[in-house]
Amino acid sequence: MRKIISRIFGKIVSIKYPKFMQNYINKTYINHFNIPMDEFKDYKEYDSLIALFTRRLEKARKLEDGFISPCDGTILSFAKSSNLKAFSIKGKEYDIAELLGFTPKNELDFLNIYLSPRDYHNYHSPCDMQVLNLKYFCAELFSVNLKALAKHDNLYSRNERMVLTCKKNDGSIFYMVFVGAVNVGKMEFDFDTSVQTNMKNAIDYEKNYDNVSLKKGEMLGRFLMGSTILILGEDLKLTCNEGAIRFGEKIAND
């Protein structure tokens, strides 16, 4: 039912209403979620709510040294896994092997970034990297907000998600997991526009890539609303803190 509701919601927010009505909808949404618009076009420039959701920066942000945040959001937790278990928030675990679809040989550092409805919804490459593999898991669309995370273990591993296997210039491997949620069933990737999520009769699938290279800060894709990005790797050299984070800010050493 959540998947059907999310598909219906996606159609509703894609409707282009008459200009005066769309301006009112956009302004109401911005005021309700207290969205800062100083880096974006005027709200009147967006012809649908989904266009506002997926708004792009008007000017390139300065990228800090090191491994940067791929998005705007809130860092909920970060640490090294224990028995291949990680925390969504304090006291609530998720299973890394279930999340990724295979069992890593070693424990992994992990970082969870939650994107709220007010956040910038595009995501970018956190470093110069290659995309080696994409796994799609057709699953549930539970909410992943703080209230839901506080109630349930393993939410990330139960939800629809995309797992990218990425390689840095030094040869080390890390994983970026894009987690769907209710009303957030759609995720897009610019390097492969054939990728589809939250579709009728969808099944799990996997794709390998031979020649997908991205520069640090390059556009990677977007949520069609906010959700969560998880980053996992054996030695991420994390330097971040819990709390608000912006795309371009350093979260780990190279």
Short mmCIF file of N, CA, C and O in Angstrom, two decimals, residues 123-241:
data_model
loop_
_atom_site.label_atom_id
_atom_site.label_comp_id
_atom_site.label_asym_id
_atom_site.label_seq_id
_atom_site.Cartn_x
_atom_site.Cartn_y
_atom_site.Cartn_z
N TYR A 123 22.09 14.81 -5.10
CA TYR A 123 23.30 14.27 -4.46
C TYR A 123 24.43 14.23 -5.47
O TYR A 123 24.22 14.13 -6.68
N HIS A 124 25.65 14.33 -4.94
CA HIS A 124 26.84 14.51 -5.74
C HIS A 124 27.91 13.49 -5.35
O HIS A 124 27.83 12.84 -4.32
N SER A 125 28.94 13.41 -6.19
CA SER A 125 30.05 12.52 -5.90
C SER A 125 30.87 13.09 -4.74
O SER A 125 31.28 14.25 -4.78
N PRO A 126 31.15 12.29 -3.70
CA PRO A 126 31.90 12.80 -2.55
C PRO A 126 33.41 12.89 -2.78
O PRO A 126 34.13 13.45 -1.96
N CYS A 127 33.88 12.34 -3.89
CA CYS A 127 35.31 12.34 -4.22
C CYS A 127 35.44 11.96 -5.70
O CYS A 127 34.46 11.59 -6.34
N ASP A 128 36.65 12.06 -6.24
CA ASP A 128 36.89 11.48 -7.55
C ASP A 128 36.70 9.97 -7.43
O ASP A 128 37.32 9.34 -6.55
N MET A 129 35.87 9.39 -8.25
CA MET A 129 35.56 7.98 -8.06
C MET A 129 35.04 7.34 -9.34
O MET A 129 34.67 8.02 -10.29
N GLN A 130 35.04 6.02 -9.33
CA GLN A 130 34.39 5.23 -10.35
C GLN A 130 33.20 4.50 -9.74
O GLN A 130 33.27 4.05 -8.59
N VAL A 131 32.11 4.42 -10.49
CA VAL A 131 30.98 3.58 -10.09
C VAL A 131 31.16 2.23 -10.75
O VAL A 131 31.23 2.13 -11.98
N LEU A 132 31.29 1.18 -9.93
CA LEU A 132 31.56 -0.16 -10.45
C LEU A 132 30.30 -1.00 -10.59
O LEU A 132 30.19 -1.83 -11.50
N ASN A 133 29.34 -0.76 -9.70
CA ASN A 133 28.20 -1.66 -9.63
C ASN A 133 27.01 -0.94 -9.00
O ASN A 133 27.18 -0.09 -8.13
N LEU A 134 25.82 -1.30 -9.44
CA LEU A 134 24.58 -0.80 -8.85
C LEU A 134 23.69 -1.99 -8.54
O LEU A 134 23.49 -2.85 -9.41
N LYS A 135 23.19 -2.06 -7.33
CA LYS A 135 22.21 -3.08 -6.94
C LYS A 135 20.92 -2.37 -6.54
O LYS A 135 20.93 -1.42 -5.76
N TYR A 136 19.81 -2.86 -7.08
CA TYR A 136 18.50 -2.35 -6.72
C TYR A 136 17.75 -3.40 -5.92
O TYR A 136 17.66 -4.56 -6.33
N PHE A 137 17.24 -2.98 -4.76
CA PHE A 137 16.45 -3.87 -3.91
C PHE A 137 15.02 -3.35 -3.87
O PHE A 137 14.76 -2.25 -3.36
N CYS A 138 14.12 -4.12 -4.43
CA CYS A 138 12.69 -3.78 -4.42
C CYS A 138 12.12 -4.25 -3.10
O CYS A 138 11.97 -5.46 -2.87
N ALA A 139 11.79 -3.30 -2.23
CA ALA A 139 11.35 -3.68 -0.88
C ALA A 139 10.26 -2.71 -0.42
O ALA A 139 9.56 -2.13 -1.23
N GLU A 140 10.15 -2.55 0.88
CA GLU A 140 9.11 -1.70 1.45
C GLU A 140 9.46 -0.23 1.33
O GLU A 140 10.59 0.13 0.95
N LEU A 141 8.52 0.63 1.67
CA LEU A 141 8.76 2.07 1.72
C LEU A 141 8.28 2.62 3.05
O LEU A 141 7.36 3.43 3.13
N PHE A 142 8.92 2.14 4.13
CA PHE A 142 8.61 2.67 5.45
C PHE A 142 9.20 4.06 5.59
O PHE A 142 10.19 4.41 4.95
N SER A 143 8.60 4.87 6.45
CA SER A 143 9.20 6.16 6.78
C SER A 143 10.55 5.93 7.45
O SER A 143 10.73 4.96 8.21
N VAL A 144 11.50 6.82 7.18
CA VAL A 144 12.81 6.73 7.84
C VAL A 144 13.12 8.02 8.61
O VAL A 144 14.28 8.36 8.83
N ASN A 145 12.05 8.75 9.00
CA ASN A 145 12.29 9.94 9.82
C ASN A 145 12.68 9.52 11.23
O ASN A 145 12.66 8.33 11.58
N LEU A 146 13.01 10.48 12.06
CA LEU A 146 13.53 10.17 13.40
C LEU A 146 12.52 9.40 14.24
O LEU A 146 12.89 8.49 15.00
N LYS A 147 11.26 9.75 14.12
CA LYS A 147 10.23 9.06 14.90
C LYS A 147 10.16 7.59 14.52
O LYS A 147 10.08 6.71 15.39
N ALA A 148 10.24 7.29 13.23
CA ALA A 148 10.19 5.90 12.77
C ALA A 148 11.45 5.15 13.16
O ALA A 148 11.39 3.99 13.60
N LEU A 149 12.61 5.79 13.02
CA LEU A 149 13.87 5.14 13.38
C LEU A 149 13.93 4.80 14.86
O LEU A 149 14.51 3.78 15.26
N ALA A 150 13.32 5.65 15.69
CA ALA A 150 13.33 5.41 17.13
C ALA A 150 12.47 4.21 17.52
O ALA A 150 12.67 3.62 18.58
N LYS A 151 11.53 3.82 16.66
CA LYS A 151 10.62 2.72 16.97
C LYS A 151 11.12 1.37 16.47
O LYS A 151 10.79 0.33 17.05
N HIS A 152 11.88 1.37 15.39
CA HIS A 152 12.16 0.11 14.70
C HIS A 152 13.65 -0.09 14.41
O HIS A 152 14.35 0.84 14.02
N ASP A 153 14.10 -1.32 14.60
CA ASP A 153 15.42 -1.72 14.14
C ASP A 153 15.37 -2.05 12.65
O ASP A 153 14.32 -2.39 12.09
N ASN A 154 16.51 -1.93 12.00
CA ASN A 154 16.73 -2.48 10.65
C ASN A 154 15.86 -1.84 9.56
O ASN A 154 15.60 -2.45 8.53
N LEU A 155 15.41 -0.61 9.77
CA LEU A 155 14.55 0.02 8.77
C LEU A 155 15.26 0.19 7.43
O LEU A 155 14.66 -0.05 6.37
N TYR A 156 16.51 0.61 7.45
CA TYR A 156 17.21 0.84 6.19
C TYR A 156 17.29 -0.44 5.36
O TYR A 156 17.14 -0.42 4.14
N SER A 157 17.53 -1.56 6.03
CA SER A 157 17.68 -2.84 5.33
C SER A 157 16.34 -3.40 4.86
O SER A 157 16.31 -4.31 4.04
N ARG A 158 15.25 -2.87 5.37
CA ARG A 158 13.91 -3.34 4.97
C ARG A 158 13.32 -2.52 3.84
O ARG A 158 12.31 -2.91 3.26
N ASN A 159 13.94 -1.38 3.53
CA ASN A 159 13.36 -0.47 2.57
C ASN A 159 13.94 -0.62 1.17
O ASN A 159 15.07 -1.10 1.00
N GLU A 160 13.18 -0.16 0.18
CA GLU A 160 13.67 -0.09 -1.19
C GLU A 160 14.93 0.78 -1.20
O GLU A 160 14.99 1.81 -0.54
N ARG A 161 15.93 0.35 -1.97
CA ARG A 161 17.20 1.07 -1.93
C ARG A 161 18.05 0.76 -3.15
O ARG A 161 17.89 -0.26 -3.82
N MET A 162 18.97 1.66 -3.43
CA MET A 162 20.00 1.50 -4.44
C MET A 162 21.35 1.46 -3.73
O MET A 162 21.64 2.33 -2.90
N VAL A 163 22.17 0.48 -4.06
CA VAL A 163 23.51 0.36 -3.49
C VAL A 163 24.53 0.54 -4.61
O VAL A 163 24.56 -0.25 -5.56
N LEU A 164 25.34 1.58 -4.50
CA LEU A 164 26.43 1.78 -5.45
C LEU A 164 27.74 1.32 -4.84
O LEU A 164 28.08 1.69 -3.71
N THR A 165 28.47 0.49 -5.57
CA THR A 165 29.83 0.14 -5.20
C THR A 165 30.76 1.09 -5.94
O THR A 165 30.71 1.17 -7.18
N CYS A 166 31.57 1.82 -5.19
CA CYS A 166 32.41 2.88 -5.76
C CYS A 166 33.88 2.64 -5.42
O CYS A 166 34.19 2.05 -4.39
N LYS A 167 34.76 3.13 -6.30
CA LYS A 167 36.20 2.99 -6.07
C LYS A 167 36.86 4.35 -6.12
O LYS A 167 36.68 5.11 -7.08
N LYS A 168 37.63 4.66 -5.08
CA LYS A 168 38.39 5.91 -5.04
C LYS A 168 39.67 5.77 -5.86
O LYS A 168 40.05 4.67 -6.28
N ASN A 169 40.35 6.88 -6.06
CA ASN A 169 41.58 6.87 -6.85
C ASN A 169 42.68 6.00 -6.25
O ASN A 169 43.54 5.49 -6.96
N ASP A 170 42.65 5.84 -4.92
CA ASP A 170 43.66 5.00 -4.27
C ASP A 170 43.31 3.52 -4.34
O ASP A 170 44.03 2.68 -3.80
N GLY A 171 42.21 3.19 -5.00
CA GLY A 171 41.80 1.79 -5.16
C GLY A 171 40.87 1.27 -4.09
O GLY A 171 40.34 0.16 -4.22
N SER A 172 40.65 2.04 -3.04
CA SER A 172 39.78 1.57 -1.96
C SER A 172 38.32 1.64 -2.39
O SER A 172 37.91 2.48 -3.18
N ILE A 173 37.55 0.71 -1.84
CA ILE A 173 36.13 0.55 -2.18
C ILE A 173 35.26 1.13 -1.07
O ILE A 173 35.55 0.95 0.12
N PHE A 174 34.21 1.81 -1.46
CA PHE A 174 33.20 2.21 -0.49
C PHE A 174 31.83 2.08 -1.14
O PHE A 174 31.70 1.89 -2.36
N TYR A 175 30.81 2.17 -0.31
CA TYR A 175 29.43 1.94 -0.76
C TYR A 175 28.57 3.15 -0.41
O TYR A 175 28.68 3.69 0.69
N MET A 176 27.75 3.53 -1.35
CA MET A 176 26.75 4.57 -1.12
C MET A 176 25.39 3.93 -1.27
O MET A 176 25.10 3.31 -2.30
N VAL A 177 24.56 4.06 -0.24
CA VAL A 177 23.24 3.43 -0.23
C VAL A 177 22.19 4.53 -0.19
O VAL A 177 22.18 5.36 0.73
N PHE A 178 21.32 4.54 -1.18
CA PHE A 178 20.26 5.53 -1.30
C PHE A 178 18.95 4.84 -0.91
O PHE A 178 18.49 3.93 -1.60
N VAL A 179 18.40 5.26 0.22
CA VAL A 179 17.28 4.55 0.83
C VAL A 179 15.97 5.27 0.49
O VAL A 179 15.82 6.47 0.75
N GLY A 180 15.03 4.53 -0.07
CA GLY A 180 13.71 5.07 -0.32
C GLY A 180 12.88 5.10 0.94
O GLY A 180 13.25 4.52 1.97
N ALA A 181 11.76 5.79 0.89
CA ALA A 181 10.84 5.87 2.03
C ALA A 181 9.46 6.20 1.50
O ALA A 181 9.30 6.46 0.31
N VAL A 182 8.48 6.18 2.37
CA VAL A 182 7.12 6.51 1.93
C VAL A 182 7.12 7.90 1.30
O VAL A 182 7.72 8.83 1.82
N ASN A 183 6.49 8.01 0.15
CA ASN A 183 6.47 9.22 -0.67
C ASN A 183 7.84 9.55 -1.27
O ASN A 183 8.01 10.60 -1.88
N VAL A 184 8.81 8.67 -1.10
CA VAL A 184 10.15 8.87 -1.65
C VAL A 184 10.56 7.61 -2.40
O VAL A 184 11.62 7.05 -2.17
N GLY A 185 9.68 7.14 -3.25
CA GLY A 185 9.98 5.90 -3.95
C GLY A 185 10.84 6.08 -5.18
O GLY A 185 11.31 5.10 -5.74
N LYS A 186 11.05 7.33 -5.59
CA LYS A 186 11.79 7.58 -6.82
C LYS A 186 13.18 8.12 -6.53
O LYS A 186 13.34 9.09 -5.79
N MET A 187 14.17 7.47 -7.13
CA MET A 187 15.56 7.93 -7.07
C MET A 187 16.09 7.92 -8.49
O MET A 187 15.78 7.02 -9.27
N GLU A 188 16.89 8.92 -8.84
CA GLU A 188 17.44 9.04 -10.18
C GLU A 188 18.95 9.12 -10.13
O GLU A 188 19.53 9.64 -9.16
N PHE A 189 19.60 8.60 -11.19
CA PHE A 189 21.05 8.69 -11.33
C PHE A 189 21.38 9.22 -12.72
O PHE A 189 20.92 8.67 -13.72
N ASP A 190 22.17 10.27 -12.78
CA ASP A 190 22.48 10.89 -14.06
C ASP A 190 23.39 10.04 -14.92
O ASP A 190 23.37 10.16 -16.15
N PHE A 191 24.21 9.19 -14.31
CA PHE A 191 25.12 8.36 -15.11
C PHE A 191 24.40 7.19 -15.77
O PHE A 191 24.96 6.56 -16.67
N ASP A 192 23.16 6.90 -15.35
CA ASP A 192 22.38 5.83 -15.96
C ASP A 192 20.90 6.18 -15.83
O ASP A 192 20.25 5.86 -14.84
N THR A 193 20.37 6.84 -16.84
CA THR A 193 18.98 7.30 -16.79
C THR A 193 17.98 6.17 -17.01
O THR A 193 16.77 6.40 -16.90
N SER A 194 18.46 4.95 -17.29
CA SER A 194 17.55 3.82 -17.45
C SER A 194 17.11 3.25 -16.11
O SER A 194 16.16 2.46 -16.05
N VAL A 195 17.77 3.66 -15.03
CA VAL A 195 17.43 3.14 -13.70
C VAL A 195 16.03 3.61 -13.31
O VAL A 195 15.71 4.79 -13.39
N GLN A 196 15.20 2.67 -12.89
CA GLN A 196 13.83 2.95 -12.46
C GLN A 196 13.61 2.38 -11.06
O GLN A 196 14.08 1.29 -10.75
N THR A 197 12.89 3.14 -10.23
CA THR A 197 12.58 2.67 -8.88
C THR A 197 11.09 2.81 -8.62
O THR A 197 10.38 3.56 -9.28
N ASN A 198 10.60 2.03 -7.64
CA ASN A 198 9.19 2.01 -7.24
C ASN A 198 8.27 1.89 -8.45
O ASN A 198 7.34 2.67 -8.64
N MET A 199 8.53 0.88 -9.27
CA MET A 199 7.72 0.60 -10.44
C MET A 199 6.84 -0.62 -10.18
O MET A 199 7.17 -1.49 -9.36
N LYS A 200 5.70 -0.71 -10.86
CA LYS A 200 4.86 -1.89 -10.76
C LYS A 200 5.63 -3.11 -11.23
O LYS A 200 6.39 -3.05 -12.20
N ASN A 201 5.43 -4.24 -10.54
CA ASN A 201 6.05 -5.51 -10.90
C ASN A 201 7.57 -5.43 -10.93
O ASN A 201 8.23 -6.16 -11.69
N ALA A 202 8.14 -4.54 -10.12
CA ALA A 202 9.60 -4.41 -10.07
C ALA A 202 10.23 -5.63 -9.41
O ALA A 202 9.61 -6.30 -8.57
N ILE A 203 11.44 -5.93 -9.80
CA ILE A 203 12.22 -7.01 -9.20
C ILE A 203 13.62 -6.49 -8.89
O ILE A 203 14.06 -5.49 -9.46
N ASP A 204 14.31 -7.18 -7.99
CA ASP A 204 15.70 -6.82 -7.70
C ASP A 204 16.54 -6.99 -8.97
O ASP A 204 16.29 -7.90 -9.78
N TYR A 205 17.53 -6.12 -9.14
CA TYR A 205 18.44 -6.31 -10.26
C TYR A 205 19.80 -5.72 -9.92
O TYR A 205 19.97 -5.01 -8.94
N GLU A 206 20.77 -6.03 -10.76
CA GLU A 206 22.14 -5.59 -10.56
C GLU A 206 22.75 -5.23 -11.91
O GLU A 206 22.49 -5.87 -12.92
N LYS A 207 23.56 -4.16 -11.91
CA LYS A 207 24.23 -3.73 -13.14
C LYS A 207 25.68 -3.42 -12.83
O LYS A 207 26.01 -2.83 -11.80
N ASN A 208 26.58 -3.84 -13.73
CA ASN A 208 28.00 -3.52 -13.62
C ASN A 208 28.34 -2.42 -14.62
O ASN A 208 27.73 -2.32 -15.69
N TYR A 209 29.34 -1.61 -14.27
CA TYR A 209 29.76 -0.50 -15.14
C TYR A 209 31.27 -0.58 -15.35
O TYR A 209 32.03 -0.81 -14.40
N ASP A 210 31.69 -0.34 -16.57
CA ASP A 210 33.11 -0.39 -16.91
C ASP A 210 33.75 0.98 -17.04
O ASP A 210 34.96 1.12 -16.92
N ASN A 211 32.95 1.99 -17.31
CA ASN A 211 33.55 3.29 -17.64
C ASN A 211 32.69 4.44 -17.11
O ASN A 211 32.32 5.35 -17.86
N VAL A 212 32.37 4.41 -15.81
CA VAL A 212 31.62 5.50 -15.19
C VAL A 212 32.52 6.17 -14.16
O VAL A 212 32.75 5.64 -13.07
N SER A 213 33.09 7.30 -14.53
CA SER A 213 33.98 8.06 -13.65
C SER A 213 33.34 9.40 -13.34
O SER A 213 32.78 10.06 -14.23
N LEU A 214 33.44 9.81 -12.10
CA LEU A 214 32.86 11.08 -11.65
C LEU A 214 33.92 11.88 -10.91
O LEU A 214 34.71 11.33 -10.14
N LYS A 215 33.92 13.17 -11.16
CA LYS A 215 34.78 14.06 -10.42
C LYS A 215 34.11 14.45 -9.10
O LYS A 215 32.89 14.46 -8.98
N LYS A 216 34.93 14.76 -8.12
CA LYS A 216 34.42 15.22 -6.83
C LYS A 216 33.47 16.40 -7.02
O LYS A 216 33.78 17.37 -7.72
N GLY A 217 32.28 16.28 -6.45
CA GLY A 217 31.28 17.33 -6.54
C GLY A 217 30.37 17.23 -7.74
O GLY A 217 29.36 17.96 -7.83
N GLU A 218 30.67 16.33 -8.68
CA GLU A 218 29.84 16.19 -9.89
C GLU A 218 28.46 15.65 -9.53
O GLU A 218 28.31 14.83 -8.62
N MET A 219 27.45 16.10 -10.27
CA MET A 219 26.09 15.66 -10.00
C MET A 219 25.98 14.15 -10.19
O MET A 219 26.38 13.60 -11.20
N LEU A 220 25.40 13.49 -9.18
CA LEU A 220 25.21 12.05 -9.21
C LEU A 220 23.76 11.68 -9.49
O LEU A 220 23.47 10.74 -10.23
N GLY A 221 22.83 12.42 -8.89
CA GLY A 221 21.41 12.14 -9.10
C GLY A 221 20.58 12.88 -8.08
O GLY A 221 21.01 13.89 -7.53
N ARG A 222 19.38 12.35 -7.80
CA ARG A 222 18.49 13.06 -6.88
C ARG A 222 17.39 12.14 -6.35
O ARG A 222 17.01 11.18 -7.01
N PHE A 223 16.93 12.46 -5.15
CA PHE A 223 15.68 11.92 -4.63
C PHE A 223 14.55 12.79 -5.13
O PHE A 223 14.67 14.02 -5.18
N LEU A 224 13.44 12.18 -5.46
CA LEU A 224 12.25 12.97 -5.75
C LEU A 224 11.48 13.11 -4.44
O LEU A 224 10.44 12.50 -4.24
N MET A 225 12.04 13.83 -3.58
CA MET A 225 11.80 14.18 -2.18
C MET A 225 12.99 13.69 -1.38
O MET A 225 13.93 13.13 -1.93
N GLY A 226 12.97 13.92 -0.08
CA GLY A 226 14.14 13.59 0.73
C GLY A 226 14.10 12.18 1.27
O GLY A 226 13.07 11.52 1.23
N SER A 227 15.21 11.71 1.74
CA SER A 227 15.26 10.39 2.36
C SER A 227 16.57 10.25 3.13
O SER A 227 16.86 11.09 3.97
N THR A 228 17.36 9.22 2.80
CA THR A 228 18.59 8.96 3.56
C THR A 228 19.67 8.42 2.63
O THR A 228 19.39 7.61 1.75
N ILE A 229 20.89 8.88 2.85
CA ILE A 229 22.07 8.32 2.18
C ILE A 229 22.99 7.75 3.24
O ILE A 229 23.32 8.42 4.23
N LEU A 230 23.40 6.50 3.04
CA LEU A 230 24.36 5.84 3.91
C LEU A 230 25.68 5.68 3.15
O LEU A 230 25.68 5.36 1.96
N ILE A 231 26.78 5.91 3.83
CA ILE A 231 28.11 5.71 3.24
C ILE A 231 28.85 4.73 4.13
O ILE A 231 28.92 4.92 5.34
N LEU A 232 29.41 3.68 3.52
CA LEU A 232 30.10 2.64 4.28
C LEU A 232 31.41 2.28 3.58
O LEU A 232 31.47 2.26 2.35
N GLY A 233 32.43 2.00 4.36
CA GLY A 233 33.72 1.57 3.81
C GLY A 233 34.63 1.09 4.92
O GLY A 233 34.38 1.38 6.10
N GLU A 234 35.69 0.40 4.56
CA GLU A 234 36.56 -0.20 5.57
C GLU A 234 37.36 0.84 6.34
O GLU A 234 37.64 0.66 7.51
N ASP A 235 37.79 1.90 5.68
CA ASP A 235 38.61 2.90 6.37
C ASP A 235 38.27 4.27 5.82
O ASP A 235 39.03 4.86 5.04
N LEU A 236 37.14 4.81 6.23
CA LEU A 236 36.66 6.08 5.68
C LEU A 236 37.37 7.30 6.28
O LEU A 236 37.26 8.40 5.75
N LYS A 237 38.09 7.10 7.39
CA LYS A 237 38.80 8.22 8.04
C LYS A 237 37.84 9.38 8.34
O LYS A 237 38.10 10.54 8.01
N LEU A 238 36.71 9.05 8.95
CA LEU A 238 35.67 10.04 9.21
C LEU A 238 36.16 11.13 10.16
O LEU A 238 36.86 10.87 11.15
N THR A 239 35.79 12.36 9.84
CA THR A 239 36.19 13.51 10.65
C THR A 239 34.97 14.36 11.06
O THR A 239 35.13 15.45 11.57
N CYS A 240 33.78 13.86 10.81
CA CYS A 240 32.56 14.65 10.96
C CYS A 240 32.00 14.59 12.38
O CYS A 240 32.52 13.89 13.25
N ASN A 241 30.92 15.31 12.59
CA ASN A 241 30.16 15.29 13.83
C ASN A 241 28.69 15.08 13.49
O ASN A 241 28.26 15.31 12.36
#
